[in-house]
Amino acid sequence: MDIATIVGLVVGTALILAAMGGGVAQFIDYPSAMIVIGGGLAAVLISLPLKSVMGFPKIVKNAFFGKSESLVALVGDMVKYGEVARRDGILALEGVIAEIDDPFLVRGIQLAVDGNDPEIIDDTMSTEMDSLGARHSEGKKILDLLGKYAPAFGMIGTLIGLILMLQNLDDPAAIAPNMAIALLTTLYGALMANMVALPFADKLEKRNNDEILRMTVIREGVISIQSGDNPKVVEQKLSIYLPPSEREAS
């Protein structure tokens, strides 16, 4: 579980509730919530195919759960595989495949073991990386759209509330509920966009970038091993992708 996501939501919610003081109940208005949440989701459904939107719960889950794997350890593993290939031949890597959990790494090593040229390995693995990036981009787009439409529906709710209020100026009992719709829809739209949808979208983009970087290290490592590079050369090539502070640790 991503602790930063949880901490951010808890701290953000706590600060907002603290700013509301003791009158939290005054900020709860179901018609306003229906306009913002329902309208935002409806706009997303109009914008994207149903199949894409059906994966929304899984997309949100990815903002809370994600594997954080060390690139330093990955570089060390690739160097180790390079040593095996250098010492026992490329076919010897077939014996280490069963120990590997990463499907992308398994496919890369299998491509090398099967005797494919480095160019074919590069094209095949790069295509898989592009496909993964496209899938992640489609998921992120749902949150981006929700972040775009929620404030707009907040403004729509504000206009609805103002219109209803102006139409009922002769009825004092109707002014307060309509004023609540007018003001709270704007608040709800801003909260949904800036504390949920857009931050989640940015978190998913970070996860995608980290995964693509990891896959890039694997691809370059497999190509280097297939090309017969010395393990030290493999390490030097892959260490470039590490932050300077971690290169010595590799």
PDB file of C-alpha atoms in Angstrom:
ATOM      1  CA  MET A   1       0.000   0.000   0.000  1.00  0.00           C
ATOM      2  CA  ASP A   2       1.184   3.503  -0.847  1.00  0.00           C
ATOM      3  CA  ILE A   3       1.508   5.280   2.495  1.00  0.00           C
ATOM      4  CA  ALA A   4       1.958   8.679   0.834  1.00  0.00           C
ATOM      5  CA  THR A   5      -1.485   8.460  -0.793  1.00  0.00           C
ATOM      6  CA  ILE A   6      -3.131   7.573   2.511  1.00  0.00           C
ATOM      7  CA  VAL A   7      -1.267  10.284   4.433  1.00  0.00           C
ATOM      8  CA  GLY A   8      -2.112  12.891   1.801  1.00  0.00           C
ATOM      9  CA  LEU A   9      -5.817  12.073   1.880  1.00  0.00           C
ATOM     10  CA  VAL A  10      -5.940  11.989   5.686  1.00  0.00           C
ATOM     11  CA  VAL A  11      -4.025  15.251   6.136  1.00  0.00           C
ATOM     12  CA  GLY A  12      -5.964  17.016   3.392  1.00  0.00           C
ATOM     13  CA  THR A  13      -9.311  15.884   4.796  1.00  0.00           C
ATOM     14  CA  ALA A  14      -8.293  16.819   8.341  1.00  0.00           C
ATOM     15  CA  LEU A  15      -7.253  20.325   7.316  1.00  0.00           C
ATOM     16  CA  ILE A  16     -10.486  20.908   5.422  1.00  0.00           C
ATOM     17  CA  LEU A  17     -12.591  19.640   8.326  1.00  0.00           C
ATOM     18  CA  ALA A  18     -10.607  21.827  10.717  1.00  0.00           C
ATOM     19  CA  ALA A  19     -11.285  24.857   8.519  1.00  0.00           C
ATOM     20  CA  MET A  20     -15.004  24.056   8.632  1.00  0.00           C
ATOM     21  CA  GLY A  21     -14.928  24.219  12.404  1.00  0.00           C
ATOM     22  CA  GLY A  22     -17.737  22.579  14.306  1.00  0.00           C
ATOM     23  CA  GLY A  23     -20.307  23.059  11.564  1.00  0.00           C
ATOM     24  CA  VAL A  24     -19.412  20.166   9.275  1.00  0.00           C
ATOM     25  CA  ALA A  25     -23.087  19.284   8.851  1.00  0.00           C
ATOM     26  CA  GLN A  26     -23.630  22.681   7.219  1.00  0.00           C
ATOM     27  CA  PHE A  27     -21.332  21.643   4.378  1.00  0.00           C
ATOM     28  CA  ILE A  28     -23.275  18.480   3.538  1.00  0.00           C
ATOM     29  CA  ASP A  29     -25.777  18.849   0.716  1.00  0.00           C
ATOM     30  CA  TYR A  30     -26.887  15.803  -1.239  1.00  0.00           C
ATOM     31  CA  PRO A  31     -28.280  17.623  -4.327  1.00  0.00           C
ATOM     32  CA  SER A  32     -24.929  19.383  -4.700  1.00  0.00           C
ATOM     33  CA  ALA A  33     -23.053  16.092  -4.420  1.00  0.00           C
ATOM     34  CA  MET A  34     -25.356  14.492  -6.991  1.00  0.00           C
ATOM     35  CA  ILE A  35     -24.768  17.310  -9.466  1.00  0.00           C
ATOM     36  CA  VAL A  36     -20.967  17.168  -9.165  1.00  0.00           C
ATOM     37  CA  ILE A  37     -20.370  13.424  -8.815  1.00  0.00           C
ATOM     38  CA  GLY A  38     -23.186  12.287 -11.077  1.00  0.00           C
ATOM     39  CA  GLY A  39     -22.535  14.964 -13.670  1.00  0.00           C
ATOM     40  CA  GLY A  40     -18.794  14.337 -13.705  1.00  0.00           C
ATOM     41  CA  LEU A  41     -19.202  10.586 -14.141  1.00  0.00           C
ATOM     42  CA  ALA A  42     -21.851  11.123 -16.829  1.00  0.00           C
ATOM     43  CA  ALA A  43     -19.485  13.387 -18.765  1.00  0.00           C
ATOM     44  CA  VAL A  44     -16.730  10.765 -18.520  1.00  0.00           C
ATOM     45  CA  LEU A  45     -19.131   8.126 -19.845  1.00  0.00           C
ATOM     46  CA  ILE A  46     -19.973  10.383 -22.784  1.00  0.00           C
ATOM     47  CA  SER A  47     -16.282  11.010 -23.479  1.00  0.00           C
ATOM     48  CA  LEU A  48     -14.989   7.421 -23.382  1.00  0.00           C
ATOM     49  CA  PRO A  49     -16.151   3.930 -24.387  1.00  0.00           C
ATOM     50  CA  LEU A  50     -17.981   1.997 -21.682  1.00  0.00           C
ATOM     51  CA  LYS A  51     -15.264  -0.688 -21.673  1.00  0.00           C
ATOM     52  CA  SER A  52     -12.669   1.891 -20.648  1.00  0.00           C
ATOM     53  CA  VAL A  53     -14.797   3.360 -17.863  1.00  0.00           C
ATOM     54  CA  MET A  54     -15.643  -0.068 -16.418  1.00  0.00           C
ATOM     55  CA  GLY A  55     -12.034  -0.373 -15.306  1.00  0.00           C
ATOM     56  CA  PHE A  56     -12.308   2.747 -13.126  1.00  0.00           C
ATOM     57  CA  PRO A  57     -12.321   0.906  -9.743  1.00  0.00           C
ATOM     58  CA  LYS A  58      -9.122  -0.912 -10.656  1.00  0.00           C
ATOM     59  CA  ILE A  59      -7.530   2.353 -11.754  1.00  0.00           C
ATOM     60  CA  VAL A  60      -8.314   3.986  -8.406  1.00  0.00           C
ATOM     61  CA  LYS A  61      -6.978   0.910  -6.601  1.00  0.00           C
ATOM     62  CA  ASN A  62      -3.645   1.339  -8.420  1.00  0.00           C
ATOM     63  CA  ALA A  63      -3.244   4.734  -6.763  1.00  0.00           C
ATOM     64  CA  PHE A  64      -3.244   3.024  -3.371  1.00  0.00           C
ATOM     65  CA  PHE A  65      -1.368  -0.157  -4.191  1.00  0.00           C
ATOM     66  CA  GLY A  66       1.829  -0.422  -6.185  1.00  0.00           C
ATOM     67  CA  LYS A  67       5.051  -2.348  -6.073  1.00  0.00           C
ATOM     68  CA  SER A  68       8.115  -0.292  -5.308  1.00  0.00           C
ATOM     69  CA  GLU A  69      11.066  -2.281  -6.584  1.00  0.00           C
ATOM     70  CA  SER A  70      14.700  -1.276  -6.325  1.00  0.00           C
ATOM     71  CA  LEU A  71      16.469  -0.442  -9.565  1.00  0.00           C
ATOM     72  CA  VAL A  72      19.766  -1.060  -7.793  1.00  0.00           C
ATOM     73  CA  ALA A  73      18.739  -4.663  -7.131  1.00  0.00           C
ATOM     74  CA  LEU A  74      17.562  -5.007 -10.732  1.00  0.00           C
ATOM     75  CA  VAL A  75      20.910  -3.803 -12.089  1.00  0.00           C
ATOM     76  CA  GLY A  76      22.646  -6.291  -9.789  1.00  0.00           C
ATOM     77  CA  ASP A  77      20.461  -9.110 -11.134  1.00  0.00           C
ATOM     78  CA  MET A  78      21.160  -8.152 -14.741  1.00  0.00           C
ATOM     79  CA  VAL A  79      24.909  -8.143 -14.049  1.00  0.00           C
ATOM     80  CA  LYS A  80      24.550 -11.568 -12.457  1.00  0.00           C
ATOM     81  CA  TYR A  81      22.762 -12.879 -15.557  1.00  0.00           C
ATOM     82  CA  GLY A  82      25.519 -11.349 -17.674  1.00  0.00           C
ATOM     83  CA  GLU A  83      28.110 -13.257 -15.669  1.00  0.00           C
ATOM     84  CA  VAL A  84      26.222 -16.530 -16.202  1.00  0.00           C
ATOM     85  CA  ALA A  85      25.960 -15.904 -19.947  1.00  0.00           C
ATOM     86  CA  ARG A  86      29.618 -14.917 -20.172  1.00  0.00           C
ATOM     87  CA  ARG A  87      30.813 -17.928 -18.226  1.00  0.00           C
ATOM     88  CA  ASP A  88      28.460 -20.684 -19.386  1.00  0.00           C
ATOM     89  CA  GLY A  89      26.984 -19.322 -22.606  1.00  0.00           C
ATOM     90  CA  ILE A  90      23.690 -17.595 -23.355  1.00  0.00           C
ATOM     91  CA  LEU A  91      21.747 -20.871 -23.254  1.00  0.00           C
ATOM     92  CA  ALA A  92      22.635 -21.238 -19.572  1.00  0.00           C
ATOM     93  CA  LEU A  93      20.208 -18.396 -18.802  1.00  0.00           C
ATOM     94  CA  GLU A  94      17.335 -20.754 -19.484  1.00  0.00           C
ATOM     95  CA  GLY A  95      18.067 -22.285 -16.108  1.00  0.00           C
ATOM     96  CA  VAL A  96      17.459 -19.007 -14.244  1.00  0.00           C
ATOM     97  CA  ILE A  97      14.094 -18.209 -15.832  1.00  0.00           C
ATOM     98  CA  ALA A  98      12.189 -20.280 -13.264  1.00  0.00           C
ATOM     99  CA  GLU A  99      13.617 -18.075 -10.477  1.00  0.00           C
ATOM    100  CA  ILE A 100      12.336 -14.812 -12.013  1.00  0.00           C
ATOM    101  CA  ASP A 101       8.971 -13.300 -11.063  1.00  0.00           C
ATOM    102  CA  ASP A 102       8.941 -10.442 -13.575  1.00  0.00           C
ATOM    103  CA  PRO A 103       7.146 -11.598 -16.780  1.00  0.00           C
ATOM    104  CA  PHE A 104       8.788  -8.872 -18.864  1.00  0.00           C
ATOM    105  CA  LEU A 105      12.249  -9.958 -17.750  1.00  0.00           C
ATOM    106  CA  VAL A 106      11.380 -13.596 -18.440  1.00  0.00           C
ATOM    107  CA  ARG A 107      10.283 -12.742 -21.988  1.00  0.00           C
ATOM    108  CA  GLY A 108      13.428 -10.730 -22.579  1.00  0.00           C
ATOM    109  CA  ILE A 109      15.745 -13.507 -21.415  1.00  0.00           C
ATOM    110  CA  GLN A 110      13.757 -16.042 -23.429  1.00  0.00           C
ATOM    111  CA  LEU A 111      14.191 -13.913 -26.540  1.00  0.00           C
ATOM    112  CA  ALA A 112      17.942 -13.867 -25.913  1.00  0.00           C
ATOM    113  CA  VAL A 113      18.105 -17.606 -25.223  1.00  0.00           C
ATOM    114  CA  ASP A 114      16.206 -18.291 -28.448  1.00  0.00           C
ATOM    115  CA  GLY A 115      19.024 -16.607 -30.359  1.00  0.00           C
ATOM    116  CA  ASN A 116      17.175 -13.525 -31.603  1.00  0.00           C
ATOM    117  CA  ASP A 117      19.255 -10.604 -32.861  1.00  0.00           C
ATOM    118  CA  PRO A 118      19.561  -7.563 -30.571  1.00  0.00           C
ATOM    119  CA  GLU A 119      17.481  -5.538 -33.052  1.00  0.00           C
ATOM    120  CA  ILE A 120      14.586  -8.001 -32.835  1.00  0.00           C
ATOM    121  CA  ILE A 121      14.809  -8.062 -29.049  1.00  0.00           C
ATOM    122  CA  ASP A 122      14.787  -4.269 -28.985  1.00  0.00           C
ATOM    123  CA  ASP A 123      11.750  -4.029 -31.289  1.00  0.00           C
ATOM    124  CA  THR A 124       9.778  -6.723 -29.455  1.00  0.00           C
ATOM    125  CA  MET A 125      10.375  -5.382 -25.957  1.00  0.00           C
ATOM    126  CA  SER A 126       9.895  -1.762 -27.027  1.00  0.00           C
ATOM    127  CA  THR A 127       6.524  -2.647 -28.560  1.00  0.00           C
ATOM    128  CA  GLU A 128       5.419  -4.221 -25.282  1.00  0.00           C
ATOM    129  CA  MET A 129       6.540  -1.115 -23.392  1.00  0.00           C
ATOM    130  CA  ASP A 130       4.584   1.134 -25.763  1.00  0.00           C
ATOM    131  CA  SER A 131       1.499  -1.038 -25.328  1.00  0.00           C
ATOM    132  CA  LEU A 132       1.775  -0.850 -21.540  1.00  0.00           C
ATOM    133  CA  GLY A 133       2.189   2.921 -21.664  1.00  0.00           C
ATOM    134  CA  ALA A 134      -0.911   3.236 -23.857  1.00  0.00           C
ATOM    135  CA  ARG A 135      -2.995   1.186 -21.409  1.00  0.00           C
ATOM    136  CA  HIS A 136      -1.806   3.256 -18.476  1.00  0.00           C
ATOM    137  CA  SER A 137      -2.503   6.466 -20.381  1.00  0.00           C
ATOM    138  CA  GLU A 138      -6.070   5.352 -21.052  1.00  0.00           C
ATOM    139  CA  GLY A 139      -6.619   4.718 -17.357  1.00  0.00           C
ATOM    140  CA  LYS A 140      -5.117   8.051 -16.346  1.00  0.00           C
ATOM    141  CA  LYS A 141      -7.333   9.831 -18.858  1.00  0.00           C
ATOM    142  CA  ILE A 142     -10.446   8.871 -16.880  1.00  0.00           C
ATOM    143  CA  LEU A 143      -9.123  10.718 -13.837  1.00  0.00           C
ATOM    144  CA  ASP A 144      -7.940  13.649 -15.948  1.00  0.00           C
ATOM    145  CA  LEU A 145     -11.424  13.994 -17.448  1.00  0.00           C
ATOM    146  CA  LEU A 146     -13.069  13.742 -14.043  1.00  0.00           C
ATOM    147  CA  GLY A 147     -10.720  16.446 -12.782  1.00  0.00           C
ATOM    148  CA  LYS A 148     -11.683  18.617 -15.736  1.00  0.00           C
ATOM    149  CA  TYR A 149     -15.435  18.112 -15.597  1.00  0.00           C
ATOM    150  CA  ALA A 150     -16.039  18.162 -11.822  1.00  0.00           C
ATOM    151  CA  PRO A 151     -15.344  21.921 -11.393  1.00  0.00           C
ATOM    152  CA  ALA A 152     -17.480  22.641 -14.459  1.00  0.00           C
ATOM    153  CA  PHE A 153     -20.411  20.782 -12.935  1.00  0.00           C
ATOM    154  CA  GLY A 154     -19.730  22.671  -9.729  1.00  0.00           C
ATOM    155  CA  MET A 155     -20.337  25.882 -11.664  1.00  0.00           C
ATOM    156  CA  ILE A 156     -23.437  24.376 -13.299  1.00  0.00           C
ATOM    157  CA  GLY A 157     -24.764  23.554  -9.837  1.00  0.00           C
ATOM    158  CA  THR A 158     -24.036  27.114  -8.744  1.00  0.00           C
ATOM    159  CA  LEU A 159     -26.066  28.476 -11.638  1.00  0.00           C
ATOM    160  CA  ILE A 160     -28.919  26.070 -10.881  1.00  0.00           C
ATOM    161  CA  GLY A 161     -28.948  27.156  -7.244  1.00  0.00           C
ATOM    162  CA  LEU A 162     -28.920  30.850  -8.142  1.00  0.00           C
ATOM    163  CA  ILE A 163     -31.727  30.441 -10.655  1.00  0.00           C
ATOM    164  CA  LEU A 164     -33.861  28.553  -8.148  1.00  0.00           C
ATOM    165  CA  MET A 165     -33.121  31.141  -5.496  1.00  0.00           C
ATOM    166  CA  LEU A 166     -34.084  34.053  -7.742  1.00  0.00           C
ATOM    167  CA  GLN A 167     -37.284  32.294  -8.743  1.00  0.00           C
ATOM    168  CA  ASN A 168     -38.278  31.880  -5.100  1.00  0.00           C
ATOM    169  CA  LEU A 169     -37.344  35.231  -3.567  1.00  0.00           C
ATOM    170  CA  ASP A 170     -40.863  35.536  -2.258  1.00  0.00           C
ATOM    171  CA  ASP A 171     -40.436  32.288  -0.302  1.00  0.00           C
ATOM    172  CA  PRO A 172     -37.831  32.763   2.469  1.00  0.00           C
ATOM    173  CA  ALA A 173     -37.867  29.039   3.295  1.00  0.00           C
ATOM    174  CA  ALA A 174     -36.592  28.161  -0.205  1.00  0.00           C
ATOM    175  CA  ILE A 175     -33.724  30.660  -0.263  1.00  0.00           C
ATOM    176  CA  ALA A 176     -31.382  28.813   2.124  1.00  0.00           C
ATOM    177  CA  PRO A 177     -31.530  25.369   0.397  1.00  0.00           C
ATOM    178  CA  ASN A 178     -31.029  26.911  -3.028  1.00  0.00           C
ATOM    179  CA  MET A 179     -28.162  29.051  -1.748  1.00  0.00           C
ATOM    180  CA  ALA A 180     -26.565  25.877  -0.364  1.00  0.00           C
ATOM    181  CA  ILE A 181     -26.727  24.266  -3.802  1.00  0.00           C
ATOM    182  CA  ALA A 182     -25.253  27.405  -5.357  1.00  0.00           C
ATOM    183  CA  LEU A 183     -22.239  27.529  -3.058  1.00  0.00           C
ATOM    184  CA  LEU A 184     -21.566  23.905  -2.151  1.00  0.00           C
ATOM    185  CA  THR A 185     -21.504  22.561  -5.712  1.00  0.00           C
ATOM    186  CA  THR A 186     -18.546  24.817  -6.466  1.00  0.00           C
ATOM    187  CA  LEU A 187     -16.818  23.573  -3.307  1.00  0.00           C
ATOM    188  CA  TYR A 188     -17.508  19.921  -4.115  1.00  0.00           C
ATOM    189  CA  GLY A 189     -16.290  20.322  -7.682  1.00  0.00           C
ATOM    190  CA  ALA A 190     -13.036  21.921  -6.544  1.00  0.00           C
ATOM    191  CA  LEU A 191     -12.476  19.229  -3.892  1.00  0.00           C
ATOM    192  CA  MET A 192     -13.151  16.350  -6.264  1.00  0.00           C
ATOM    193  CA  ALA A 193     -10.801  17.755  -8.874  1.00  0.00           C
ATOM    194  CA  ASN A 194      -7.944  18.947  -6.682  1.00  0.00           C
ATOM    195  CA  MET A 195      -7.910  16.437  -3.849  1.00  0.00           C
ATOM    196  CA  VAL A 196      -8.996  13.257  -5.629  1.00  0.00           C
ATOM    197  CA  ALA A 197      -9.048  13.085  -9.424  1.00  0.00           C
ATOM    198  CA  LEU A 198      -5.992  15.105 -10.434  1.00  0.00           C
ATOM    199  CA  PRO A 199      -3.685  13.931  -7.603  1.00  0.00           C
ATOM    200  CA  PHE A 200      -4.639  10.320  -8.348  1.00  0.00           C
ATOM    201  CA  ALA A 201      -3.923  10.911 -12.038  1.00  0.00           C
ATOM    202  CA  ASP A 202      -0.488  12.303 -11.188  1.00  0.00           C
ATOM    203  CA  LYS A 203       0.218   9.318  -8.911  1.00  0.00           C
ATOM    204  CA  LEU A 204      -0.668   6.922 -11.747  1.00  0.00           C
ATOM    205  CA  GLU A 205       1.609   8.854 -14.110  1.00  0.00           C
ATOM    206  CA  LYS A 206       4.465   8.482 -11.615  1.00  0.00           C
ATOM    207  CA  ARG A 207       3.813   4.745 -11.344  1.00  0.00           C
ATOM    208  CA  ASN A 208       3.797   4.452 -15.129  1.00  0.00           C
ATOM    209  CA  ASN A 209       7.088   6.338 -15.453  1.00  0.00           C
ATOM    210  CA  ASP A 210       8.707   4.129 -12.802  1.00  0.00           C
ATOM    211  CA  GLU A 211       7.528   0.958 -14.523  1.00  0.00           C
ATOM    212  CA  ILE A 212       8.676   2.131 -17.950  1.00  0.00           C
ATOM    213  CA  LEU A 213      12.090   2.995 -16.482  1.00  0.00           C
ATOM    214  CA  ARG A 214      12.348  -0.481 -14.957  1.00  0.00           C
ATOM    215  CA  MET A 215      11.391  -2.068 -18.277  1.00  0.00           C
ATOM    216  CA  THR A 216      13.960   0.115 -20.048  1.00  0.00           C
ATOM    217  CA  VAL A 217      16.702  -1.174 -17.732  1.00  0.00           C
ATOM    218  CA  ILE A 218      15.608  -4.749 -18.432  1.00  0.00           C
ATOM    219  CA  ARG A 219      15.522  -4.211 -22.192  1.00  0.00           C
ATOM    220  CA  GLU A 220      18.946  -2.595 -22.310  1.00  0.00           C
ATOM    221  CA  GLY A 221      20.364  -5.264 -20.011  1.00  0.00           C
ATOM    222  CA  VAL A 222      19.037  -8.141 -22.128  1.00  0.00           C
ATOM    223  CA  ILE A 223      20.339  -6.545 -25.316  1.00  0.00           C
ATOM    224  CA  SER A 224      23.742  -5.974 -23.736  1.00  0.00           C
ATOM    225  CA  ILE A 225      23.924  -9.594 -22.529  1.00  0.00           C
ATOM    226  CA  GLN A 226      22.791 -10.924 -25.918  1.00  0.00           C
ATOM    227  CA  SER A 227      25.471  -8.789 -27.579  1.00  0.00           C
ATOM    228  CA  GLY A 228      28.127 -10.553 -25.480  1.00  0.00           C
ATOM    229  CA  ASP A 229      29.152  -7.544 -23.409  1.00  0.00           C
ATOM    230  CA  ASN A 230      31.399  -8.049 -20.413  1.00  0.00           C
ATOM    231  CA  PRO A 231      29.394  -8.006 -17.142  1.00  0.00           C
ATOM    232  CA  LYS A 232      31.276  -4.885 -16.118  1.00  0.00           C
ATOM    233  CA  VAL A 233      30.130  -3.188 -19.320  1.00  0.00           C
ATOM    234  CA  VAL A 234      26.559  -4.323 -18.616  1.00  0.00           C
ATOM    235  CA  GLU A 235      26.783  -2.723 -15.187  1.00  0.00           C
ATOM    236  CA  GLN A 236      28.169   0.523 -16.590  1.00  0.00           C
ATOM    237  CA  LYS A 237      25.424   0.735 -19.207  1.00  0.00           C
ATOM    238  CA  LEU A 238      22.629   0.122 -16.735  1.00  0.00           C
ATOM    239  CA  SER A 239      24.004   2.288 -13.930  1.00  0.00           C
ATOM    240  CA  ILE A 240      23.316   5.299 -16.136  1.00  0.00           C
ATOM    241  CA  TYR A 241      19.606   4.881 -15.314  1.00  0.00           C
ATOM    242  CA  LEU A 242      20.234   5.098 -11.568  1.00  0.00           C
ATOM    243  CA  PRO A 243      20.326   8.355  -9.589  1.00  0.00           C
ATOM    244  CA  PRO A 244      23.951   9.390  -8.915  1.00  0.00           C
ATOM    245  CA  SER A 245      23.501   8.682  -5.196  1.00  0.00           C
ATOM    246  CA  GLU A 246      22.640   5.022  -5.931  1.00  0.00           C
ATOM    247  CA  ARG A 247      25.261   4.217  -8.555  1.00  0.00           C
ATOM    248  CA  GLU A 248      27.903   3.251  -6.036  1.00  0.00           C
ATOM    249  CA  ALA A 249      25.440   0.867  -4.356  1.00  0.00           C
ATOM    250  CA  SER A 250      24.948  -1.023  -7.610  1.00  0.00           C
TER     251      SER A 250
END
